[in-house]
Structures are given as C-alpha cells and as structure tokens.
Coordinates of C-alpha atoms in Angstrom, one line a residue:
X1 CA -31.4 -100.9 -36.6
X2 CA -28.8 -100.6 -39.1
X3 CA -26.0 -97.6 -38.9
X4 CA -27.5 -95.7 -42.2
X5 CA -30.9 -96.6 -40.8
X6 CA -30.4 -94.7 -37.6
X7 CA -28.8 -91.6 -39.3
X8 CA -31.4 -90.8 -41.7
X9 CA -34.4 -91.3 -38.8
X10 CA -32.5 -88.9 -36.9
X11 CA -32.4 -86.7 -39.6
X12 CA -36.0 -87.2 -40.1
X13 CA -36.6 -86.5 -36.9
X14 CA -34.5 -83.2 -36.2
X15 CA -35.9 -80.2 -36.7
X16 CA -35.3 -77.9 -39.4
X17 CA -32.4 -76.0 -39.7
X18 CA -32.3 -72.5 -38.1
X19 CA -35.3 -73.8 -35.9
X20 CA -33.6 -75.0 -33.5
X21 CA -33.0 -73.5 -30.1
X22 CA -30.0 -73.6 -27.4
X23 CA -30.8 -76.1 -24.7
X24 CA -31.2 -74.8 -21.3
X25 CA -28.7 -75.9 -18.6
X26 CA -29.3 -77.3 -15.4
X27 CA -27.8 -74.1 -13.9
X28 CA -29.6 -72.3 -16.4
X29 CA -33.2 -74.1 -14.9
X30 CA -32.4 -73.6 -11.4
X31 CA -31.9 -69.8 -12.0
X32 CA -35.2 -69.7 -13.4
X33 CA -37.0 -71.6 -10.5
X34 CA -34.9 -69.2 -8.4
X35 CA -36.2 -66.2 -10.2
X36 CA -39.6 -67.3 -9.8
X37 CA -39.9 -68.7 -6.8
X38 CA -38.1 -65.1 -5.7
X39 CA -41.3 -63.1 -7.7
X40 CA -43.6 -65.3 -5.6
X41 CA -42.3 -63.8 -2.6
X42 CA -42.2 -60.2 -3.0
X43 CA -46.0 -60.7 -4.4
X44 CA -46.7 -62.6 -0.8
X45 CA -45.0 -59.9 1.2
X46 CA -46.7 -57.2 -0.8
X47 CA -50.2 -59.0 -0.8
X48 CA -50.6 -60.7 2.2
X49 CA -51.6 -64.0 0.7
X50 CA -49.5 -66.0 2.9
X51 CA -50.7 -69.4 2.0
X52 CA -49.5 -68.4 -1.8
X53 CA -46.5 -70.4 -0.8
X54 CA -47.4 -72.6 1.8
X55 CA -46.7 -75.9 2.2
X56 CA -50.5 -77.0 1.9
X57 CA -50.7 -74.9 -1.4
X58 CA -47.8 -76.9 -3.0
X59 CA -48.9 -80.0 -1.7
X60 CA -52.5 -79.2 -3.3
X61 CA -50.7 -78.3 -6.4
X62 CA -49.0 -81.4 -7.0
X63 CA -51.4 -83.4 -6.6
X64 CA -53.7 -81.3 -9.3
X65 CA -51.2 -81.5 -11.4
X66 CA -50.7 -85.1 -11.4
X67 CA -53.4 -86.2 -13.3
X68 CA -53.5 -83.6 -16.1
X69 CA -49.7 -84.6 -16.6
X70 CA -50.2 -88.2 -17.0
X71 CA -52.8 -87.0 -19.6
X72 CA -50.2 -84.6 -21.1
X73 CA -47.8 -87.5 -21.5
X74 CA -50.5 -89.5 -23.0
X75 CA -50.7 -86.7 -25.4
X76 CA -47.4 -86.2 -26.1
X77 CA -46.7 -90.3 -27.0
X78 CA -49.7 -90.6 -29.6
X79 CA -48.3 -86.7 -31.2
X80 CA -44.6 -88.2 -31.2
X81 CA -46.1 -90.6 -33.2
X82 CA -48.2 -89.0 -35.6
X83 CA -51.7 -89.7 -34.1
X84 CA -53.7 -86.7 -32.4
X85 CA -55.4 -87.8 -29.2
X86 CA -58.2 -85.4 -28.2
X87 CA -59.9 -88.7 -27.1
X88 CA -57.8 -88.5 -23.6
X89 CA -60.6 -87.0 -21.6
X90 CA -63.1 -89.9 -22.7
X91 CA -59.6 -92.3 -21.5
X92 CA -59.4 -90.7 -18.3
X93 CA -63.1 -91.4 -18.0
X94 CA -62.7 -94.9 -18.4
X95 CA -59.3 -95.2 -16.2
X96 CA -61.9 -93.6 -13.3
X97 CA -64.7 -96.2 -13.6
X98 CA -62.3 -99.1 -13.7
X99 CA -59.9 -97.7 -11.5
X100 CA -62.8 -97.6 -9.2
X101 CA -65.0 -100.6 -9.9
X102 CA -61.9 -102.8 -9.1
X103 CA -60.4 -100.4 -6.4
X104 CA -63.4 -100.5 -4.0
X105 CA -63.4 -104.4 -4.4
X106 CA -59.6 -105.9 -4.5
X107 CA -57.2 -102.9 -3.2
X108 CA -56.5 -99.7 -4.7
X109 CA -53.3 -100.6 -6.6
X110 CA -55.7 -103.5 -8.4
X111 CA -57.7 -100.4 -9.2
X112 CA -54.3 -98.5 -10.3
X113 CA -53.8 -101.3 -12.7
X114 CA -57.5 -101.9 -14.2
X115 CA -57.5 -98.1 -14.2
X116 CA -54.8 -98.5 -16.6
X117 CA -56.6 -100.9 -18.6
X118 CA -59.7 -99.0 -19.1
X119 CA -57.5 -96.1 -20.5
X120 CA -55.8 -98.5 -22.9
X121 CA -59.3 -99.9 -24.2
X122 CA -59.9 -96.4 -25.2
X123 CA -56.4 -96.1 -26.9
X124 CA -56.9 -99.7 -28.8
X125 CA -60.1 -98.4 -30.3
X126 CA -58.3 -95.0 -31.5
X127 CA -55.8 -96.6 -32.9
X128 CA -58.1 -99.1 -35.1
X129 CA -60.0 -96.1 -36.3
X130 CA -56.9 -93.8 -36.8
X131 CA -54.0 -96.0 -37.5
X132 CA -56.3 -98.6 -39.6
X133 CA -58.9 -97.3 -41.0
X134 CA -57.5 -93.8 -41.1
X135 CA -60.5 -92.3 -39.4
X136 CA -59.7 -88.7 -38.9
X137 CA -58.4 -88.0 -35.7
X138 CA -60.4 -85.3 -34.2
X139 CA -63.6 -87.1 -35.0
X140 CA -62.1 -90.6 -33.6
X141 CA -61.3 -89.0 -30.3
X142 CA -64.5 -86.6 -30.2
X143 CA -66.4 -90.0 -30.3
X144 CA -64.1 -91.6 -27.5
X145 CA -65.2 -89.1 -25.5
X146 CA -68.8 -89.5 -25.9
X147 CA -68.8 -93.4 -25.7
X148 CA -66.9 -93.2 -22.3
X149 CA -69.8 -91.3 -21.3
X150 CA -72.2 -93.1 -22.2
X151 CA -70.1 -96.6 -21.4
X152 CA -69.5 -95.4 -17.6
X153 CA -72.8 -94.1 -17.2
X154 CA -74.1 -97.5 -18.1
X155 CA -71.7 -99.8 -16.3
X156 CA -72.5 -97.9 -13.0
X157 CA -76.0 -98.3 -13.3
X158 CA -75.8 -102.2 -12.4
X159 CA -72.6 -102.4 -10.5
X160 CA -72.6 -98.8 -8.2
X161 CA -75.4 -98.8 -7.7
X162 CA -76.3 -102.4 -6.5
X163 CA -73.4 -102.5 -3.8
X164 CA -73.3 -100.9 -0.4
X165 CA -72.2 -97.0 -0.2
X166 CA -72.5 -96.8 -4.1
X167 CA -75.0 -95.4 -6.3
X168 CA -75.7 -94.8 -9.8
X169 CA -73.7 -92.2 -10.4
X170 CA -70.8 -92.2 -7.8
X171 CA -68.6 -96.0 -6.5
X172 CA -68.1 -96.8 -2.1
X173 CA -65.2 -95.6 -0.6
X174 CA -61.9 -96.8 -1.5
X175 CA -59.0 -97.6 0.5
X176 CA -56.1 -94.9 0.2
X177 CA -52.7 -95.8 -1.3
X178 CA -49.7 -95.2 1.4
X179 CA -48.6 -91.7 1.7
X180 CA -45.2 -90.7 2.8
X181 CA -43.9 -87.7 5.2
X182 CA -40.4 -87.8 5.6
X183 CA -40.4 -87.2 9.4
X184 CA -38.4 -84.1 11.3
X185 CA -37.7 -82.9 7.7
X186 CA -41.5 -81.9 7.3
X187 CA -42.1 -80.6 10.5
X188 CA -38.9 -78.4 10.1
X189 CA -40.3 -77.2 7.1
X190 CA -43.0 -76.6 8.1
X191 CA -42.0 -74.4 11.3
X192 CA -39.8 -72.4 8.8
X193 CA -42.3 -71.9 6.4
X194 CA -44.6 -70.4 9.2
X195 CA -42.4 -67.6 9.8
X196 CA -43.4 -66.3 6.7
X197 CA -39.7 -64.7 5.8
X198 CA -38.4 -63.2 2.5
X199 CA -37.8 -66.1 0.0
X200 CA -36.5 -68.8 2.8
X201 CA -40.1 -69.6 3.9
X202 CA -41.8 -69.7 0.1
X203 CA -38.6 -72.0 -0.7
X204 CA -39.6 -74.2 2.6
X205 CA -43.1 -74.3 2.0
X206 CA -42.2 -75.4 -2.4
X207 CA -39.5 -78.4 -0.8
X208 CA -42.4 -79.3 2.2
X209 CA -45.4 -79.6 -0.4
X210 CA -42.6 -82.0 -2.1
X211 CA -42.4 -84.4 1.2
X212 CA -45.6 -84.5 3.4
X213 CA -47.9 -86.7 2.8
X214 CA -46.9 -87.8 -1.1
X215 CA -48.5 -90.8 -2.1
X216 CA -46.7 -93.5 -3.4
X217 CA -48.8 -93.0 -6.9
X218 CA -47.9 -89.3 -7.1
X219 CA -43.8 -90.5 -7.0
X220 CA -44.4 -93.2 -9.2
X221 CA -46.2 -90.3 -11.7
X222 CA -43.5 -88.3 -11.3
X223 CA -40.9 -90.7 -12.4
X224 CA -42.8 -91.4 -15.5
X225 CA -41.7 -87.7 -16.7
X226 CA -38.0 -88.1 -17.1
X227 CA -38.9 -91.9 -18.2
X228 CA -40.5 -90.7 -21.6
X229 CA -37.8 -88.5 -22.1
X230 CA -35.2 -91.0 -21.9
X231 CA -37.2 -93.8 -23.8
X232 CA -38.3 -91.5 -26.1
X233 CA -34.8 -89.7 -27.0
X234 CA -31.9 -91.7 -25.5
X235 CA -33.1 -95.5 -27.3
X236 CA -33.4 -96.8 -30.5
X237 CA -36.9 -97.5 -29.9
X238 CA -38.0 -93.6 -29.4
X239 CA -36.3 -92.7 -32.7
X240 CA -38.2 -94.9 -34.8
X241 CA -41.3 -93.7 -32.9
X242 CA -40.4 -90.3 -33.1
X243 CA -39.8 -90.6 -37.1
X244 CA -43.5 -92.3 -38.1
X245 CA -44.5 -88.7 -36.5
X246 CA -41.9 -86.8 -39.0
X247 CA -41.7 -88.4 -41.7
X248 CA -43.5 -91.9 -41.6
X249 CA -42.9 -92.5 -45.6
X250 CA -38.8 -92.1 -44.9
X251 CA -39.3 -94.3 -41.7
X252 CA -41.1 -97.3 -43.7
X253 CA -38.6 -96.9 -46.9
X254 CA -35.9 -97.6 -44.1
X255 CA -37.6 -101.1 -42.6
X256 CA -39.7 -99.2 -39.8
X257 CA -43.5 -100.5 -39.1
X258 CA -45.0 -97.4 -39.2
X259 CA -48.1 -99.0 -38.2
X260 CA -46.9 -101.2 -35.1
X261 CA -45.4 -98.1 -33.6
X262 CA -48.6 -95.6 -34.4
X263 CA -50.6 -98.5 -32.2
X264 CA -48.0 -98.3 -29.1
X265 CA -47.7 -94.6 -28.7
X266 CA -51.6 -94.8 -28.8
X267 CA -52.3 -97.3 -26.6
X268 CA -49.4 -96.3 -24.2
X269 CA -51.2 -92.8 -24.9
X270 CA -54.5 -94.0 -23.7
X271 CA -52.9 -96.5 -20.7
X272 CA -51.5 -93.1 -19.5
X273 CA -54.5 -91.1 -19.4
X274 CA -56.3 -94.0 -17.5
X275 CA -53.8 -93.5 -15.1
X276 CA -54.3 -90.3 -14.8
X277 CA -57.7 -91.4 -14.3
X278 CA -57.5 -93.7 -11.9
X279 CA -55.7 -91.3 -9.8
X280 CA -58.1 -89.2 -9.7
X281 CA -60.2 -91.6 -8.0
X282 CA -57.8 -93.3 -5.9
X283 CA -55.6 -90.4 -4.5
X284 CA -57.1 -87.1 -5.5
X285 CA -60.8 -88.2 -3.8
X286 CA -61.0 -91.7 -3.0
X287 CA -64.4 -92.1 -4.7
X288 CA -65.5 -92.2 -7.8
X289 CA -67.9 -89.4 -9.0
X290 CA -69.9 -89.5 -12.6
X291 CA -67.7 -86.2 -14.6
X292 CA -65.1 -85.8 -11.9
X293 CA -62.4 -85.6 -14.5
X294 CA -63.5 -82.2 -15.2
X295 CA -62.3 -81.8 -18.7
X296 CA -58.6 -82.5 -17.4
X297 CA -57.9 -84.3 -20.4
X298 CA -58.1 -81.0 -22.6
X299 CA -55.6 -79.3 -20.1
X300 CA -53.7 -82.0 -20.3
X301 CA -53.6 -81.4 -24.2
X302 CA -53.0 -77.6 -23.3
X303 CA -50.2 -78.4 -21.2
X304 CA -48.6 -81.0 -24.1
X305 CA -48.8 -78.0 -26.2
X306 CA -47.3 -75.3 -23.9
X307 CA -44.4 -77.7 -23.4
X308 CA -43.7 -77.7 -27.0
X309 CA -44.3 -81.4 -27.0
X310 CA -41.0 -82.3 -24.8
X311 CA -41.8 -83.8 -21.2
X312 CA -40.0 -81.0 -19.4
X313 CA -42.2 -78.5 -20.8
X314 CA -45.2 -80.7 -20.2
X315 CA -44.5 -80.6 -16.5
X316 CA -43.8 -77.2 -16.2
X317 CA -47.7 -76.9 -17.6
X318 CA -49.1 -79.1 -15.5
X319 CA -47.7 -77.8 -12.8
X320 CA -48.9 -74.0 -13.3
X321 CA -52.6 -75.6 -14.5
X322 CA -52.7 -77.6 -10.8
X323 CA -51.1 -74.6 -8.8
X324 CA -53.8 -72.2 -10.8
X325 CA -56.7 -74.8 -9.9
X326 CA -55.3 -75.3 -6.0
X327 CA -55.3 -71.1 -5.8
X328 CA -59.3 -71.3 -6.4
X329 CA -59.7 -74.5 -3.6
X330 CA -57.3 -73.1 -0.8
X331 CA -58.0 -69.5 -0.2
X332 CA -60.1 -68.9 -3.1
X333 CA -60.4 -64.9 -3.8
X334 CA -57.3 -63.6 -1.8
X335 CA -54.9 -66.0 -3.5
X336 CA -56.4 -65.2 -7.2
X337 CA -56.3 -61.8 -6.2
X338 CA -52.6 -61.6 -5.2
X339 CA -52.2 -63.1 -9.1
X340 CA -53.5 -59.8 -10.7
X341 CA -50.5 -58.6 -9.0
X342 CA -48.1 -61.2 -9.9
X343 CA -49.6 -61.0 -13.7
X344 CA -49.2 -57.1 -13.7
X345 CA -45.2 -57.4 -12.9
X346 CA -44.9 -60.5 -14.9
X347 CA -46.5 -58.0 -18.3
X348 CA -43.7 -55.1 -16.8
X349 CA -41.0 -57.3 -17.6
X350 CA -42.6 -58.6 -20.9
X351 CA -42.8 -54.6 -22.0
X352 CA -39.7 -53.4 -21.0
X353 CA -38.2 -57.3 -23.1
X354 CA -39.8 -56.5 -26.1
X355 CA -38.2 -52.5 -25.8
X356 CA -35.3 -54.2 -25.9
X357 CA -36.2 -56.1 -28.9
X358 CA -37.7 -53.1 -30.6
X359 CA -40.9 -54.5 -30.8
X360 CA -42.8 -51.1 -29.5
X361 CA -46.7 -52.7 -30.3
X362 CA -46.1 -55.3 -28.4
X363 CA -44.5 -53.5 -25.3
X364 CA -47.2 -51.1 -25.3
X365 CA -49.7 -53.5 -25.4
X366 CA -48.3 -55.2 -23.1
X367 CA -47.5 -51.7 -20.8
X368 CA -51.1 -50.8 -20.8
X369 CA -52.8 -54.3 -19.7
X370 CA -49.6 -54.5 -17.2
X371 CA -51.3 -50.7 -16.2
X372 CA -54.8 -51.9 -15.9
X373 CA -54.2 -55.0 -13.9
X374 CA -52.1 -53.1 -11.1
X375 CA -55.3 -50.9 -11.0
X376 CA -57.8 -53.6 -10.6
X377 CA -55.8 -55.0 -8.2
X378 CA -55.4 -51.6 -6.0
X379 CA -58.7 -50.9 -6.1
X380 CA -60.1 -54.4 -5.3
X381 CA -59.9 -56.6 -2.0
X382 CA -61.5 -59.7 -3.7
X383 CA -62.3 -60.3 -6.9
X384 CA -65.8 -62.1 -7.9
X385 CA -66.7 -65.7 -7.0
X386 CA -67.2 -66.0 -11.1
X387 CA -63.8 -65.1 -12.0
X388 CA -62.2 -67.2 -9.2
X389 CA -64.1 -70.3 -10.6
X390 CA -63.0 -69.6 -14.2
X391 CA -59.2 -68.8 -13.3
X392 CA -57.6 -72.4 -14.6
X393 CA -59.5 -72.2 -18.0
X394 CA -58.2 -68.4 -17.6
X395 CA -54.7 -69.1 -17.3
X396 CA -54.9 -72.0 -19.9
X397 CA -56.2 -70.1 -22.4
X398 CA -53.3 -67.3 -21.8
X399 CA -50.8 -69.7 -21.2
X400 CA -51.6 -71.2 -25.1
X401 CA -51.7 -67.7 -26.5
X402 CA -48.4 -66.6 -25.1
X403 CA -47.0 -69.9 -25.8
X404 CA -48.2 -70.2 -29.6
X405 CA -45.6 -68.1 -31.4
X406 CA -42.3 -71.0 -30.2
X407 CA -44.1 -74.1 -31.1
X408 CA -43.4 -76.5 -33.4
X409 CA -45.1 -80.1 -33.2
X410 CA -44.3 -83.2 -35.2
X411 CA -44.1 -82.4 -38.9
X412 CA -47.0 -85.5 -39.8
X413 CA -48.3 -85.1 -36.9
X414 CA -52.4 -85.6 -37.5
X415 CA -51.5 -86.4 -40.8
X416 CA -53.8 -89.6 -42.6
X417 CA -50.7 -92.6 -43.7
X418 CA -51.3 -95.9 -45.4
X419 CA -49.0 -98.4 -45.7
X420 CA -46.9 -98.3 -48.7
X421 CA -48.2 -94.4 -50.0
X422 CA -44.5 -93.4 -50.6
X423 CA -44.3 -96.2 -53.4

C-alpha cells in the first residue's frame, strides 16, 4: 500500500476529533486489577464467601469465559469490517457438532480443527448473503442461527445416534486435550490461598486459577487476544480491514477490495466462534449436548460491545460474564449473595464520582439503589434459586447499560455497500 494510501485509511479509520480518549498505561491497568482484586477482598472478609477468590472459582471462570471470548473476537473481526454478526450463536452451534462428530472419532484436536470449519461454513454463508447480495445483516445472522439448529439437529440423528455412547441429541465421550499444572507453584498457591488472608490469598487463588490444570486450548485462546490486536492495528493488513468498516467508499477510491476483506473478517468471524464452539465440547464438557452453547454467542456480542470493540475490553467482558456464570455453578447462593454487597459499594463510589462531577440525579440515583442493595443484602442469608440462575443475563444486561454512554463502533459498521456506490 502506497505512502498516501496508508495515511488517508488511517485517517479513515481514526476516530473523530475530540472523541478520542487517553490510553491507559500498563501501570495504569495493573492499578486497576489491584484496586479490584483489593474490593474482592474486603467483600470476602466481610461476607464469608471464601471461595469468591479461590483458586477453583478462577479456574471455573476462565474457562467460562473462554468460549464467549472467542465468540466476542468473532464479533469484533466481522464489526471492524463493517458486517454485523448476530449469526455467531448459530456458528458456535455448528463448531460444537463438528468439533464433536470428528473429536469422538480421530482425536480431539481433529475436532478442534473441523470445529473450526463448521464455524467458518456459517461465516461463508453470511458473507454471500451480506457482503454479496447485501442481505441485511440481522436477518442473515437470525437465519444462521435457525439453520444451525435445524442442521445439527439433523446431522445427529444419523451419525449420534447410530454409534456407541451417542444418541440423537448428545455425541460419546471424547478424549480430553492435555492440561497443564505447573508443579510446586500450584500447590504453593494453593496452601496460601487456603489461609484465607487479606488480599495475599484472593491474589494467590487469581494467579493459581491461571496455572492448574489449563488446557493447552484455553492458552492457545488466550493468545488469540493480543493476536487480533496486533494484526488488526500494528499491520498493513488490519488497516485496510479496519477502513471497509469506516469508510468503505474512501477505502475502494484508494485501491482497497472492499469486498475480499468484508469476506475475511466474516469467515475469520465465524472460524472463531466455531472455536469457541468446539471448546465447549472438547474442554468445557467433553461431550457434545443438543443447545449446550447456551446463547453464549449473544454474550459474546455483549462482551464485544462492553469492550468498545477493542480486544482488551473484550476480555475484560468475558471474563466478568464467565466469573458471573462460575459464581451460580460453585457456591451458588452464598457467592451471588456476597455480590449484592460488592454491587452496593461498587454504586457508593459511582455516587460520591458523579458528586464530584456535579451530576446530582445520577449520584442520587445511584445513592439510593447503592441504599437498597446493602439492605437486601443485611437482611438476607441467600437469595432465591431464581435470581441465582438469572445472575449472568443480570450482570450482562447492566454491564451494557453502564457501558452504553462511551461507546463508539465502526462508523459503517452494519451499513449495506456495493461495489463502485461512491462513483
């Protein structure tokens, strides 16, 4: 790409003047965590709710929050590129069944791979509809969904349920991917983390849910985060991916195929959500199970959103979505209790911010449902099974609220383009 070529992407692709917001340092980051990882411990100490921290909990939490990242980053190449992708639950659906159906017979990394190619099926098809024939994008991915379905639910009844341990709606066993536990470090960790003291044994239990038992999938996952940031902002290639989702007329008048990049941010989109798919099957239960993704590809849109479509940000959603959803598995009640608490002095501090801003609706607002939490939580021991079960959609749908007023996605992003309309 030529020197003028590469200046006026970028400034296609920056955002507007004024919008633009000081990058957080490293330092910066770590003082968050720190800050955090400091509230979770006086809520533990004050609660009880020792396993809020513990190294199982974190563990559980990371491996939650795999697959709705690798759907978020799904998300977040097809919306860099202009192409909305609500079709990533109906992907994940297909990266379980294949993920599966060639797991249980050839090895589980075969069904890592297939997974992946069942995903990017999906993402071929949406990008024919929405790239081609300019199919609108909510409806393309809406029927996505509902052919993956129907598609598994078909497939399974001649191949599940004709082999041994399978049936129509659930695949045999499959073999487990190798998990790693760095030894005398995790057992350290994990001794520390049973003494339950002040902020030293919440930090051991985070860094020991980070090395027992991580599978080899989960690392590779991980890696993929700071991959798409660097591919998609540090090369040649990103920018002229990142401008058909800004300004796609200025990127074709400047020799960019608008059209070959829409189709591979959406089929690296869907390959991605397959993953996310397949790990679900392969890792998270080593089965596959008709609806098991569980709608994980919509949180995984929640999360792209809450990042403010940047991979960091993404993560960070993820990872509160699977620590929210591993609160209901381990401990159920008392942990989702100990949140009211943690929400309550989370709401103080928003109050006694936006005081400082002179924003005096909002603090009170904020003051008296920050009020009416700590009461619930005083005057409860548990709260019901209902709202335990519900928590995840809870904290997604408050999570996307809080988050809404910061956000700012690709300018064309969802936006219909033919070839040649800036003519």
């Amino acid at each position: 790409m030529s020197e003028s070529t590469s200046t006026v992407s970028a400034t296609a692709v920056a955002p507007p003047k004024g919008g633009g917001k000081r990058k957080l340092s490293l330092p910066v980051i770590l003082l968050i965590v720190a800050a955090g990882l400091l509230l979770f411990s006086l809520v533990r100490t004050i609660s009880g709710a020792n396993d809020l921290t513990s190294i199982g909990q974190i563990s559980g939490a990371l491996q939650l929050a795999v697959p709705i990242g690798l759907a978020g980053l799904g998300g977040l190449w097809a919306e860099r590129a202009g192409v909305v992708n609500i079709g990533l639950e109906g992907m994940m659906i297909l990266g379980t069944w294949f993920g599966a159906w060639a797991g249980y017979q050839w090895g589980p990394w075969t069904g890592v791979l297939l997974g992946i190619v069942g995903g990017a099926l999906g993402g071929v098809l949406h990008a024919i509809m929405t790239v081609t024939f300019n199919v609108n994008h909510i409806v393309s991915g809406v029927a996505i969904n509902i052919l993956a379905v129907g598609a598994t639910r078909y497939l399974s009844d001649f191949t599940f349920a004709e082999a041994a341990g399978g049936s129509s709606k659930q695949s045999p066993r499959i073999d487990r991917i190798t998990d790693i536990t760095i030894p005398g470090l995790s057992e350290g960790l994990a001794d520390l983390q049973a003494k339950h003291w002040f902020f030293v044994s919440d930090l051991a239990g985070v860094l020991g849910g980070l090395v027992t038992n991580l599978s080899l999938l989960t690392v590779l996952a991980l890696l993929l985060v700071p991959a798409t940031w660097w591919i998609l902002w540090r090369t040649g290639f990103g920018l002229r991916l990142r401008s058909c989702g800004e300004n796609p007329v200025a990127a074709e008048s400047l020799g960019v195929n608008v059209y070959k990049y829409k189709y591979i941010a959406v089929i690296v989109s869907g390959a991605l959500a397959g993953l996310g798919g397949a790990f679900l099957v392969i890792v998270s239960t080593g089965i596959y199970q008709e609806g098991q993704t569980g709608g994980r590809g919509y949180i995984g849109l929640a999360a792209m959103i809450f990042g403010n479509w940047m991979p960091g940000g993404l993560a960070l959603g993820a990872g509160l979505f699977g620590f929210t959803d591993s609160l209901k598995l381990r401990g159920g009640a008392d942990n989702v209790h100990a949140m009211l608490l943690l929400l309550a002095i989370l709401l103080v501090a928003a109050a006694a911010w936006q005081l400082y801003k002179k924003k005096y609706l909002p603090a009170v607002v904020s003051a008296v449902v920050a009020g009416a939490l700590f009461l619930w939580y005083s005057m409860t021991d548990k709260l019901p099974s209902q709202f335990v079960d519900a928590a995840p959609y809870v904290a997604t749908l408050l999570v996307l609220a809080l988050s809404a007023q910061r956000l700012r996605m690709p300018k064309a992003d969802g936006m219909p383009y033919k070839k040649g309309q800036g003519k």
